[in-house]
mmCIF file of C-alpha atoms in Angstrom:
data_model
loop_
_atom_site.group_PDB
_atom_site.id
_atom_site.type_symbol
_atom_site.label_atom_id
_atom_site.label_comp_id
_atom_site.label_asym_id
_atom_site.label_seq_id
_atom_site.Cartn_x
_atom_site.Cartn_y
_atom_site.Cartn_z
ATOM 1 C CA UNK P 1 0.162 0.140 -0.421
ATOM 2 C CA UNK P 2 1.269 3.511 -0.987
ATOM 3 C CA UNK P 3 1.888 6.265 1.451
ATOM 4 C CA UNK P 4 -1.475 8.692 1.389
ATOM 5 C CA UNK P 5 -4.039 5.096 0.630
ATOM 6 C CA UNK P 6 -6.266 3.839 3.437
ATOM 7 C CA UNK P 7 -7.759 0.923 2.957
ATOM 8 C CA UNK P 8 -11.890 0.697 2.480
ATOM 9 C CA UNK P 9 -13.899 -0.405 4.870
ATOM 10 C CA UNK P 10 -15.125 -3.499 3.307
ATOM 11 C CA UNK P 11 -12.121 -5.999 4.380
ATOM 12 C CA UNK P 12 -10.876 -7.982 1.384
ATOM 13 C CA UNK P 13 -11.994 -5.457 -1.442
ATOM 14 C CA UNK P 14 -9.038 -4.148 -3.498
ATOM 15 C CA UNK P 15 -10.451 -0.446 -3.777
ATOM 16 C CA UNK P 16 -8.798 1.978 -2.194
ATOM 17 C CA UNK P 17 -9.744 5.029 -1.356
ATOM 18 C CA UNK P 18 -6.824 8.534 -1.186
ATOM 19 C CA UNK P 19 -5.914 11.237 1.738
ATOM 20 C CA UNK P 20 -4.341 14.238 1.675
ATOM 21 C CA UNK P 21 -1.503 14.147 4.038
ATOM 22 C CA UNK P 22 -1.728 16.450 7.300
ATOM 23 C CA UNK P 23 1.938 17.658 6.542
ATOM 24 C CA UNK P 24 0.524 18.696 2.699
ATOM 25 C CA UNK P 25 0.620 23.002 1.941
ATOM 26 C CA UNK P 26 -3.160 24.101 1.480
ATOM 27 C CA UNK P 27 -3.601 26.124 -2.000
ATOM 28 C CA UNK P 28 -4.562 29.353 -1.863
ATOM 29 C CA UNK P 29 -5.023 32.200 -5.003
ATOM 30 C CA UNK P 30 -4.045 35.183 -2.629
ATOM 31 C CA UNK P 31 -1.305 36.740 -4.151
ATOM 32 C CA UNK P 32 1.371 36.788 -1.570
ATOM 33 C CA UNK P 33 3.104 39.894 -0.816
ATOM 34 C CA UNK P 34 6.564 41.426 0.785
ATOM 35 C CA UNK P 35 5.267 42.395 4.456
ATOM 36 C CA UNK P 36 7.111 45.519 3.958
ATOM 37 C CA UNK P 37 5.969 46.410 0.607
ATOM 38 C CA UNK P 38 1.916 45.755 1.792
ATOM 39 C CA UNK P 39 3.195 48.400 4.688
ATOM 40 C CA UNK P 40 4.313 51.231 1.873
ATOM 41 C CA UNK P 41 1.068 50.418 0.431
ATOM 42 C CA UNK P 42 -1.278 50.782 3.575
ATOM 43 C CA UNK P 43 0.967 53.623 5.103
ATOM 44 C CA UNK P 44 -0.548 56.050 2.257
ATOM 45 C CA UNK P 45 -4.053 55.173 3.051
ATOM 46 C CA UNK P 46 -6.657 57.674 5.010
ATOM 47 C CA UNK P 47 -6.456 56.934 8.757
ATOM 48 C CA UNK P 48 -10.165 56.878 8.682
ATOM 49 C CA UNK P 49 -10.028 53.558 5.474
ATOM 50 C CA UNK P 50 -7.237 52.204 7.800
ATOM 51 C CA UNK P 51 -8.872 51.394 10.522
ATOM 52 C CA UNK P 52 -12.462 51.259 10.064
ATOM 53 C CA UNK P 53 -11.671 48.848 6.858
ATOM 54 C CA UNK P 54 -7.977 47.608 6.490
ATOM 55 C CA UNK P 55 -7.737 46.459 9.826
ATOM 56 C CA UNK P 56 -9.835 43.914 9.254
ATOM 57 C CA UNK P 57 -9.075 41.935 6.959
ATOM 58 C CA UNK P 58 -6.507 39.905 7.746
ATOM 59 C CA UNK P 59 -3.782 38.946 10.830
ATOM 60 C CA UNK P 60 -0.657 40.529 9.441
ATOM 61 C CA UNK P 61 -2.673 44.073 8.353
ATOM 62 C CA UNK P 62 -3.943 44.493 11.453
ATOM 63 C CA UNK P 63 -0.886 43.756 12.952
ATOM 64 C CA UNK P 64 1.177 46.295 10.664
ATOM 65 C CA UNK P 65 -1.911 48.809 11.011
ATOM 66 C CA UNK P 66 -0.808 48.623 15.120
ATOM 67 C CA UNK P 67 2.524 48.945 14.691
ATOM 68 C CA UNK P 68 4.262 52.091 16.498
ATOM 69 C CA UNK P 69 6.723 52.600 13.828
ATOM 70 C CA UNK P 70 3.968 52.243 11.520
ATOM 71 C CA UNK P 71 1.013 55.112 13.043
ATOM 72 C CA UNK P 72 4.464 57.023 12.964
ATOM 73 C CA UNK P 73 4.876 56.918 9.219
ATOM 74 C CA UNK P 74 1.455 57.440 9.046
ATOM 75 C CA UNK P 75 1.600 60.190 10.753
ATOM 76 C CA UNK P 76 3.931 61.933 7.946
ATOM 77 C CA UNK P 77 1.898 61.286 5.798
ATOM 78 C CA UNK P 78 -1.112 62.538 6.977
ATOM 79 C CA UNK P 79 -2.795 65.849 5.220
ATOM 80 C CA UNK P 80 -4.233 68.202 7.764
ATOM 81 C CA UNK P 81 -7.045 70.685 8.015
ATOM 82 C CA UNK P 82 -8.688 71.740 10.364
ATOM 83 C CA UNK P 83 -11.092 70.881 13.131
ATOM 84 C CA UNK P 84 -13.869 73.925 13.931
ATOM 85 C CA UNK P 85 -16.035 73.776 16.976
ATOM 86 C CA UNK P 86 -19.289 75.874 17.136
ATOM 87 C CA UNK P 87 -19.607 77.588 20.458
ATOM 88 C CA UNK P 88 -21.504 75.584 22.668
ATOM 89 C CA UNK P 89 -21.925 72.544 21.280
ATOM 90 C CA UNK P 90 -20.533 69.375 21.897
ATOM 91 C CA UNK P 91 -20.231 68.671 17.997
ATOM 92 C CA UNK P 92 -16.857 69.136 15.583
ATOM 93 C CA UNK P 93 -16.111 70.141 12.017
ATOM 94 C CA UNK P 94 -13.588 68.785 10.151
ATOM 95 C CA UNK P 95 -12.013 71.269 7.033
ATOM 96 C CA UNK P 96 -10.703 69.403 4.277
ATOM 97 C CA UNK P 97 -8.743 71.830 2.113
ATOM 98 C CA UNK P 98 -9.328 71.162 -2.219
ATOM 99 C CA UNK P 99 -7.215 73.126 -4.744
ATOM 100 C CA UNK P 100 -10.550 75.464 -4.715
ATOM 101 C CA UNK P 101 -12.518 74.783 -1.364
ATOM 102 C CA UNK P 102 -12.941 73.017 0.982
ATOM 103 C CA UNK P 103 -14.863 69.966 2.052
ATOM 104 C CA UNK P 104 -16.420 68.957 5.964
ATOM 105 C CA UNK P 105 -17.887 65.908 7.207
ATOM 106 C CA UNK P 106 -18.794 65.640 11.320
ATOM 107 C CA UNK P 107 -16.942 64.342 13.247
ATOM 108 C CA UNK P 108 -18.117 61.307 15.206
ATOM 109 C CA UNK P 109 -16.630 61.730 18.611
ATOM 110 C CA UNK P 110 -18.662 64.695 20.953
ATOM 111 C CA UNK P 111 -16.808 66.708 22.992
ATOM 112 C CA UNK P 112 -18.073 68.242 26.916
ATOM 113 C CA UNK P 113 -16.446 71.278 26.491
ATOM 114 C CA UNK P 114 -14.017 73.943 24.015
ATOM 115 C CA UNK P 115 -11.597 72.442 22.265
ATOM 116 C CA UNK P 116 -8.045 73.351 23.767
ATOM 117 C CA UNK P 117 -5.730 72.617 21.353
ATOM 118 C CA UNK P 118 -4.613 69.391 18.974
ATOM 119 C CA UNK P 119 -1.717 67.081 18.349
ATOM 120 C CA UNK P 120 -1.280 64.235 15.861
ATOM 121 C CA UNK P 121 -4.784 63.521 15.386
ATOM 122 C CA UNK P 122 -5.157 63.277 18.931
ATOM 123 C CA UNK P 123 -7.373 67.211 20.679
ATOM 124 C CA UNK P 124 -7.437 67.840 24.338
ATOM 125 C CA UNK P 125 -10.720 69.625 25.918
ATOM 126 C CA UNK P 126 -11.998 69.583 30.087
ATOM 127 C CA UNK P 127 -15.297 68.449 31.150
ATOM 128 C CA UNK P 128 -18.463 69.530 30.529
ATOM 129 C CA UNK P 129 -18.568 70.858 33.840
ATOM 130 C CA UNK P 130 -15.654 71.090 35.900
ATOM 131 C CA UNK P 131 -12.691 73.521 34.665
ATOM 132 C CA UNK P 132 -10.046 71.070 36.110
ATOM 133 C CA UNK P 133 -11.082 68.047 34.850
ATOM 134 C CA UNK P 134 -9.284 68.035 31.437
ATOM 135 C CA UNK P 135 -9.077 64.640 28.174
ATOM 136 C CA UNK P 136 -7.549 63.930 25.542
ATOM 137 C CA UNK P 137 -8.974 61.578 22.903
ATOM 138 C CA UNK P 138 -8.525 60.703 19.454
ATOM 139 C CA UNK P 139 -12.058 61.037 17.994
ATOM 140 C CA UNK P 140 -11.538 58.482 14.937
ATOM 141 C CA UNK P 141 -10.499 55.525 17.706
ATOM 142 C CA UNK P 142 -12.619 56.519 20.284
ATOM 143 C CA UNK P 143 -10.126 56.787 23.287
ATOM 144 C CA UNK P 144 -10.008 58.765 26.222
ATOM 145 C CA UNK P 145 -7.904 59.086 28.996
ATOM 146 C CA UNK P 146 -8.289 61.572 31.998
ATOM 147 C CA UNK P 147 -5.768 63.529 33.347
ATOM 148 C CA UNK P 148 -4.293 62.741 36.701
ATOM 149 C CA UNK P 149 -6.086 65.725 38.815
ATOM 150 C CA UNK P 150 -4.454 68.623 39.495
ATOM 151 C CA UNK P 151 -2.983 68.546 43.430
ATOM 152 C CA UNK P 152 -1.188 72.499 43.126
ATOM 153 C CA UNK P 153 -3.274 75.940 44.247
ATOM 154 C CA UNK P 154 -4.089 77.222 40.835
ATOM 155 C CA UNK P 155 -5.316 80.682 40.155
ATOM 156 C CA UNK P 156 -4.594 80.206 36.269
ATOM 157 C CA UNK P 157 -2.924 78.124 34.058
ATOM 158 C CA UNK P 158 -2.913 76.885 30.472
ATOM 159 C CA UNK P 159 -2.521 73.161 28.913
ATOM 160 C CA UNK P 160 -0.419 71.765 25.973
ATOM 161 C CA UNK P 161 -0.161 68.844 24.912
ATOM 162 C CA UNK P 162 3.191 67.606 22.667
ATOM 163 C CA UNK P 163 4.566 64.434 21.787
ATOM 164 C CA UNK P 164 8.586 63.042 22.937
ATOM 165 C CA UNK P 165 8.576 60.917 19.026
ATOM 166 C CA UNK P 166 11.296 58.366 20.542
ATOM 167 C CA UNK P 167 8.924 56.711 22.177
ATOM 168 C CA UNK P 168 5.330 58.366 21.026
ATOM 169 C CA UNK P 169 4.282 59.299 24.317
ATOM 170 C CA UNK P 170 2.368 62.011 24.612
ATOM 171 C CA UNK P 171 2.837 64.709 27.630
ATOM 172 C CA UNK P 172 0.531 67.109 28.272
ATOM 173 C CA UNK P 173 1.948 70.320 30.130
ATOM 174 C CA UNK P 174 0.469 73.158 32.561
ATOM 175 C CA UNK P 175 1.660 75.982 33.771
ATOM 176 C CA UNK P 176 0.153 78.246 37.019
ATOM 177 C CA UNK P 177 0.918 80.706 38.623
ATOM 178 C CA UNK P 178 -0.760 80.004 42.880
ATOM 179 C CA UNK P 179 -2.895 83.339 43.777
ATOM 180 C CA UNK P 180 -0.695 84.519 46.345
ATOM 181 C CA UNK P 181 2.418 84.790 43.761
ATOM 182 C CA UNK P 182 2.826 86.092 40.223
ATOM 183 C CA UNK P 183 5.802 83.378 39.663
ATOM 184 C CA UNK P 184 4.889 80.688 37.321
ATOM 185 C CA UNK P 185 5.376 77.270 37.727
ATOM 186 C CA UNK P 186 5.226 74.046 34.973
ATOM 187 C CA UNK P 187 4.378 70.747 35.625
ATOM 188 C CA UNK P 188 4.117 67.368 33.403
ATOM 189 C CA UNK P 189 2.152 64.329 33.215
ATOM 190 C CA UNK P 190 2.472 61.376 30.228
ATOM 191 C CA UNK P 191 -1.093 60.859 29.260
ATOM 192 C CA UNK P 192 -1.597 57.380 30.066
ATOM 193 C CA UNK P 193 1.018 56.156 32.304
ATOM 194 C CA UNK P 194 1.315 59.075 35.117
ATOM 195 C CA UNK P 195 -0.781 58.995 37.903
ATOM 196 C CA UNK P 196 0.598 61.914 39.250
ATOM 197 C CA UNK P 197 2.047 65.780 38.274
ATOM 198 C CA UNK P 198 6.500 65.617 37.829
ATOM 199 C CA UNK P 199 7.170 69.138 38.766
ATOM 200 C CA UNK P 200 9.661 70.565 35.864
ATOM 201 C CA UNK P 201 12.384 73.399 36.779
ATOM 202 C CA UNK P 202 11.815 76.122 34.505
ATOM 203 C CA UNK P 203 14.301 78.135 37.105
ATOM 204 C CA UNK P 204 17.076 78.509 35.026
ATOM 205 C CA UNK P 205 15.289 81.071 32.602
ATOM 206 C CA UNK P 206 14.589 85.006 33.488
ATOM 207 C CA UNK P 207 12.438 85.983 35.406
ATOM 208 C CA UNK P 208 10.673 87.974 32.372
ATOM 209 C CA UNK P 209 10.569 84.518 30.732
ATOM 210 C CA UNK P 210 8.543 83.236 33.321
ATOM 211 C CA UNK P 211 5.939 85.770 32.888
ATOM 212 C CA UNK P 212 5.774 85.004 29.145
ATOM 213 C CA UNK P 213 3.516 82.065 30.225
ATOM 214 C CA UNK P 214 0.794 83.480 30.796
ATOM 215 C CA UNK P 215 1.065 84.179 26.959
ATOM 216 C CA UNK P 216 -0.526 81.698 23.897
ATOM 217 C CA UNK P 217 0.777 78.050 24.479
ATOM 218 C CA UNK P 218 2.440 75.595 20.985
ATOM 219 C CA UNK P 219 2.717 72.468 19.869
ATOM 220 C CA UNK P 220 5.020 70.675 17.872
ATOM 221 C CA UNK P 221 7.909 68.618 16.655
ATOM 222 C CA UNK P 222 7.910 67.563 20.559
ATOM 223 C CA UNK P 223 7.875 70.712 21.819
ATOM 224 C CA UNK P 224 5.821 73.407 23.143
ATOM 225 C CA UNK P 225 6.488 76.788 22.710
ATOM 226 C CA UNK P 226 5.553 80.082 24.298
ATOM 227 C CA UNK P 227 5.271 83.289 22.651
ATOM 228 C CA UNK P 228 3.686 86.339 22.615
ATOM 229 C CA UNK P 229 2.848 89.404 20.250
ATOM 230 C CA UNK P 230 4.442 92.263 21.781
ATOM 231 C CA UNK P 231 6.983 89.692 24.072
ATOM 232 C CA UNK P 232 10.829 89.582 22.638
ATOM 233 C CA UNK P 233 11.407 86.404 23.746
ATOM 234 C CA UNK P 234 10.065 82.923 22.679
ATOM 235 C CA UNK P 235 10.406 79.690 25.503
ATOM 236 C CA UNK P 236 10.374 76.133 24.428
ATOM 237 C CA UNK P 237 10.276 73.021 26.201
ATOM 238 C CA UNK P 238 11.525 70.027 24.466
ATOM 239 C CA UNK P 239 9.185 67.250 26.086
ATOM 240 C CA UNK P 240 11.355 64.945 25.947
ATOM 241 C CA UNK P 241 14.842 65.408 27.644
ATOM 242 C CA UNK P 242 12.634 68.496 29.690
ATOM 243 C CA UNK P 243 15.064 71.567 29.179
ATOM 244 C CA UNK P 244 13.670 74.890 28.274
ATOM 245 C CA UNK P 245 15.010 77.304 25.631
ATOM 246 C CA UNK P 246 14.938 81.080 25.278
ATOM 247 C CA UNK P 247 15.367 83.034 22.452
ATOM 248 C CA UNK P 248 14.865 86.162 20.947
ATOM 249 C CA UNK P 249 11.851 86.172 18.480
ATOM 250 C CA UNK P 250 12.141 88.113 15.146
ATOM 251 C CA UNK P 251 10.053 90.945 15.030
ATOM 252 C CA UNK P 252 7.895 93.026 17.852
ATOM 253 C CA UNK P 253 4.464 93.792 17.623
ATOM 254 C CA UNK P 254 4.803 97.534 16.150
ATOM 255 C CA UNK P 255 2.384 100.703 15.881
ATOM 256 C CA UNK P 256 3.059 99.792 11.879
ATOM 257 C CA UNK P 257 2.862 95.500 12.551
ATOM 258 C CA UNK P 258 0.779 92.964 14.286
ATOM 259 C CA UNK P 259 2.216 90.014 15.318
ATOM 260 C CA UNK P 260 0.744 86.331 15.035
ATOM 261 C CA UNK P 261 2.536 82.755 16.034
ATOM 262 C CA UNK P 262 0.639 79.518 14.319
ATOM 263 C CA UNK P 263 1.968 76.088 14.115
ATOM 264 C CA UNK P 264 3.132 74.827 10.845
ATOM 265 C CA UNK P 265 3.029 71.394 10.572
ATOM 266 C CA UNK P 266 6.502 70.789 12.509
ATOM 267 C CA UNK P 267 8.039 74.227 13.019
ATOM 268 C CA UNK P 268 6.778 77.082 14.866
ATOM 269 C CA UNK P 269 5.687 80.334 12.478
ATOM 270 C CA UNK P 270 5.784 83.739 13.290
ATOM 271 C CA UNK P 271 3.600 86.101 10.485
ATOM 272 C CA UNK P 272 4.729 89.697 10.910
ATOM 273 C CA UNK P 273 1.707 91.757 9.024
ATOM 274 C CA UNK P 274 1.922 94.773 7.867
ATOM 275 C CA UNK P 275 -1.373 96.665 6.439
ATOM 276 C CA UNK P 276 0.548 100.196 5.198
ATOM 277 C CA UNK P 277 3.529 97.842 2.328
ATOM 278 C CA UNK P 278 0.276 94.771 2.443
ATOM 279 C CA UNK P 279 2.525 92.121 2.748
ATOM 280 C CA UNK P 280 2.679 89.191 5.421
ATOM 281 C CA UNK P 281 6.368 88.181 6.536
ATOM 282 C CA UNK P 282 6.778 84.153 7.462
ATOM 283 C CA UNK P 283 9.492 83.616 9.180
ATOM 284 C CA UNK P 284 10.340 79.162 10.336
ATOM 285 C CA UNK P 285 11.262 78.298 13.586
ATOM 286 C CA UNK P 286 12.158 74.702 12.664
ATOM 287 C CA UNK P 287 14.803 74.102 16.178
ATOM 288 C CA UNK P 288 14.949 75.813 18.840
ATOM 289 C CA UNK P 289 18.245 74.977 19.472
ATOM 290 C CA UNK P 290 19.967 76.482 16.859
ATOM 291 C CA UNK P 291 17.718 79.941 17.771
ATOM 292 C CA UNK P 292 17.567 80.407 14.457
ATOM 293 C CA UNK P 293 14.120 81.848 12.800
ATOM 294 C CA UNK P 294 13.948 81.321 8.507
ATOM 295 C CA UNK P 295 13.140 83.837 6.316
ATOM 296 C CA UNK P 296 10.469 81.400 4.473
ATOM 297 C CA UNK P 297 7.848 83.298 2.532
ATOM 298 C CA UNK P 298 7.061 87.174 1.644
ATOM 299 C CA UNK P 299 3.064 87.308 0.891
ATOM 300 C CA UNK P 300 2.432 89.629 -1.138
ATOM 301 C CA UNK P 301 -1.223 90.793 -0.784
ATOM 302 C CA UNK P 302 -1.666 92.713 -3.962
ATOM 303 C CA UNK P 303 -0.316 90.419 -5.846
ATOM 304 C CA UNK P 304 -2.449 87.297 -4.359
ATOM 305 C CA UNK P 305 -5.647 89.853 -6.381
ATOM 306 C CA UNK P 306 -7.479 88.795 -2.620
ATOM 307 C CA UNK P 307 -10.645 90.935 -3.546
ATOM 308 C CA UNK P 308 -11.423 92.692 -0.543
ATOM 309 C CA UNK P 309 -10.453 95.814 0.863
ATOM 310 C CA UNK P 310 -6.419 97.278 1.516
ATOM 311 C CA UNK P 311 -8.645 98.086 5.628
ATOM 312 C CA UNK P 312 -9.977 95.284 6.208
ATOM 313 C CA UNK P 313 -8.682 93.368 9.231
ATOM 314 C CA UNK P 314 -7.038 89.756 8.540
ATOM 315 C CA UNK P 315 -5.365 87.733 10.078
ATOM 316 C CA UNK P 316 -3.539 84.330 9.848
ATOM 317 C CA UNK P 317 -5.370 81.220 12.109
ATOM 318 C CA UNK P 318 -3.868 77.997 10.708
ATOM 319 C CA UNK P 319 -1.493 75.967 8.415
ATOM 320 C CA UNK P 320 -3.191 73.084 6.952
ATOM 321 C CA UNK P 321 -2.966 70.902 3.309
ATOM 322 C CA UNK P 322 0.877 70.119 5.253
ATOM 323 C CA UNK P 323 2.314 73.458 5.430
ATOM 324 C CA UNK P 324 0.969 74.634 1.997
ATOM 325 C CA UNK P 325 -1.985 76.613 2.843
ATOM 326 C CA UNK P 326 -2.650 79.269 5.380
ATOM 327 C CA UNK P 327 -5.776 80.005 6.099
ATOM 328 C CA UNK P 328 -6.546 83.158 7.482
ATOM 329 C CA UNK P 329 -9.789 85.586 9.008
ATOM 330 C CA UNK P 330 -11.281 88.242 8.028
ATOM 331 C CA UNK P 331 -13.075 91.448 9.182
ATOM 332 C CA UNK P 332 -16.233 90.126 9.061
ATOM 333 C CA UNK P 333 -17.509 87.198 11.226
ATOM 334 C CA UNK P 334 -17.316 83.660 10.172
ATOM 335 C CA UNK P 335 -15.595 84.746 6.605
ATOM 336 C CA UNK P 336 -12.336 83.031 5.819
ATOM 337 C CA UNK P 337 -10.118 83.007 3.348
ATOM 338 C CA UNK P 338 -7.358 79.938 2.302
ATOM 339 C CA UNK P 339 -4.117 81.329 0.366
ATOM 340 C CA UNK P 340 -1.480 78.841 -1.106
ATOM 341 C CA UNK P 341 1.165 79.308 -0.546
ATOM 342 C CA UNK P 342 3.133 77.005 -3.211
ATOM 343 C CA UNK P 343 1.225 78.089 -5.347
ATOM 344 C CA UNK P 344 -0.034 81.594 -5.307
ATOM 345 C CA UNK P 345 -3.714 80.558 -5.805
ATOM 346 C CA UNK P 346 -6.225 81.413 -3.305
ATOM 347 C CA UNK P 347 -9.807 81.446 -2.757
ATOM 348 C CA UNK P 348 -12.613 82.795 0.021
ATOM 349 C CA UNK P 349 -15.024 79.873 2.137
ATOM 350 C CA UNK P 350 -17.740 80.863 5.053
ATOM 351 C CA UNK P 351 -16.873 79.181 7.894
ATOM 352 C CA UNK P 352 -18.152 75.388 8.449
ATOM 353 C CA UNK P 353 -20.008 76.556 12.025
ATOM 354 C CA UNK P 354 -21.768 79.783 11.964
ATOM 355 C CA UNK P 355 -20.868 80.123 15.141
ATOM 356 C CA UNK P 356 -17.071 79.423 15.273
ATOM 357 C CA UNK P 357 -16.251 78.731 18.443
ATOM 358 C CA UNK P 358 -12.544 77.117 18.070
ATOM 359 C CA UNK P 359 -10.231 76.624 15.093
ATOM 360 C CA UNK P 360 -7.002 73.784 15.344
ATOM 361 C CA UNK P 361 -4.899 72.379 12.809
ATOM 362 C CA UNK P 362 -5.996 68.623 13.440
ATOM 363 C CA UNK P 363 -5.274 65.333 10.791
ATOM 364 C CA UNK P 364 -7.137 61.751 11.654
ATOM 365 C CA UNK P 365 -4.175 59.786 13.105
ATOM 366 C CA UNK P 366 -3.914 55.349 14.156
ATOM 367 C CA UNK P 367 -1.508 57.118 17.308
ATOM 368 C CA UNK P 368 -3.144 55.770 21.255
ATOM 369 C CA UNK P 369 -2.252 55.707 24.491
ATOM 370 C CA UNK P 370 -1.179 53.117 26.441
ATOM 371 C CA UNK P 371 -3.477 50.853 28.121
#
């Protein structure tokens, strides 16, 4: 009798039946691609398609999409738009910018209070009833984590969220001033990991620079920046090394100019508006450790042919489409203009919300917190 043959039930019959050997591989019609090729195909797909569909195709794809390296690579290719929240509303809209138009979709996640900041597809927001209860969430995956309770007597505090990219951990930084003191303090926590706030030493900063903590906060490229239009310096915190840097700003607001700081991808930008000349100078700081501002653009509003009066108030709000498009507000309420600094094209649009409460640069991502 040959291998793979067994006798039939009736003993003595010459007929035999064939069965498959257990060590024989089953054939499949699905072509096999190297995992590296699958990785670089999937990484170009939008985050919502990856999360809602592609990760269910097979175990291999599920494993690839959950890989922290994949999440990091996907972030680099995500197209940024605007996350827009209406005043006194739990709802938000995501605005995506085309060449000459915008499309908006409802974000399938409710925020109980005003949005404070965004970072890599994560959103920082307050609780609906207690201003000191703060959460960070990924609106796509619905993962939500709470910051530890505030344990310091804060009179005025500001919050910002940034990423330590070597570990892909997200740090929440809080600066505050007590009721009895005019001195600002800094403390930090790793979201989803730490259960208590950790003080960050900012005593080496000059006294004037510590006062800038009351100003605007920006998160970009693993740093948190504090900047103020009338202040001659900018302060940056490297959330990974916990080291502060202070350096001069490229310009200071005067009677003839206005200064606006805006996050531009992984960098901080400073837009110097000269309303009399009708020009905007755009400076960019990619790495505060080098202390070097670089003039990136000079926008001539007349050449842009915006179709608005020179006397109309215009101010920059956010960079979208990966830093190619500058969204600015126009004097009239709920009216905005998008200027593409690469192509020179621009278009005006109405707010996607009638009573806009906040606008933040945003892109859907697969970022998650430790569990």
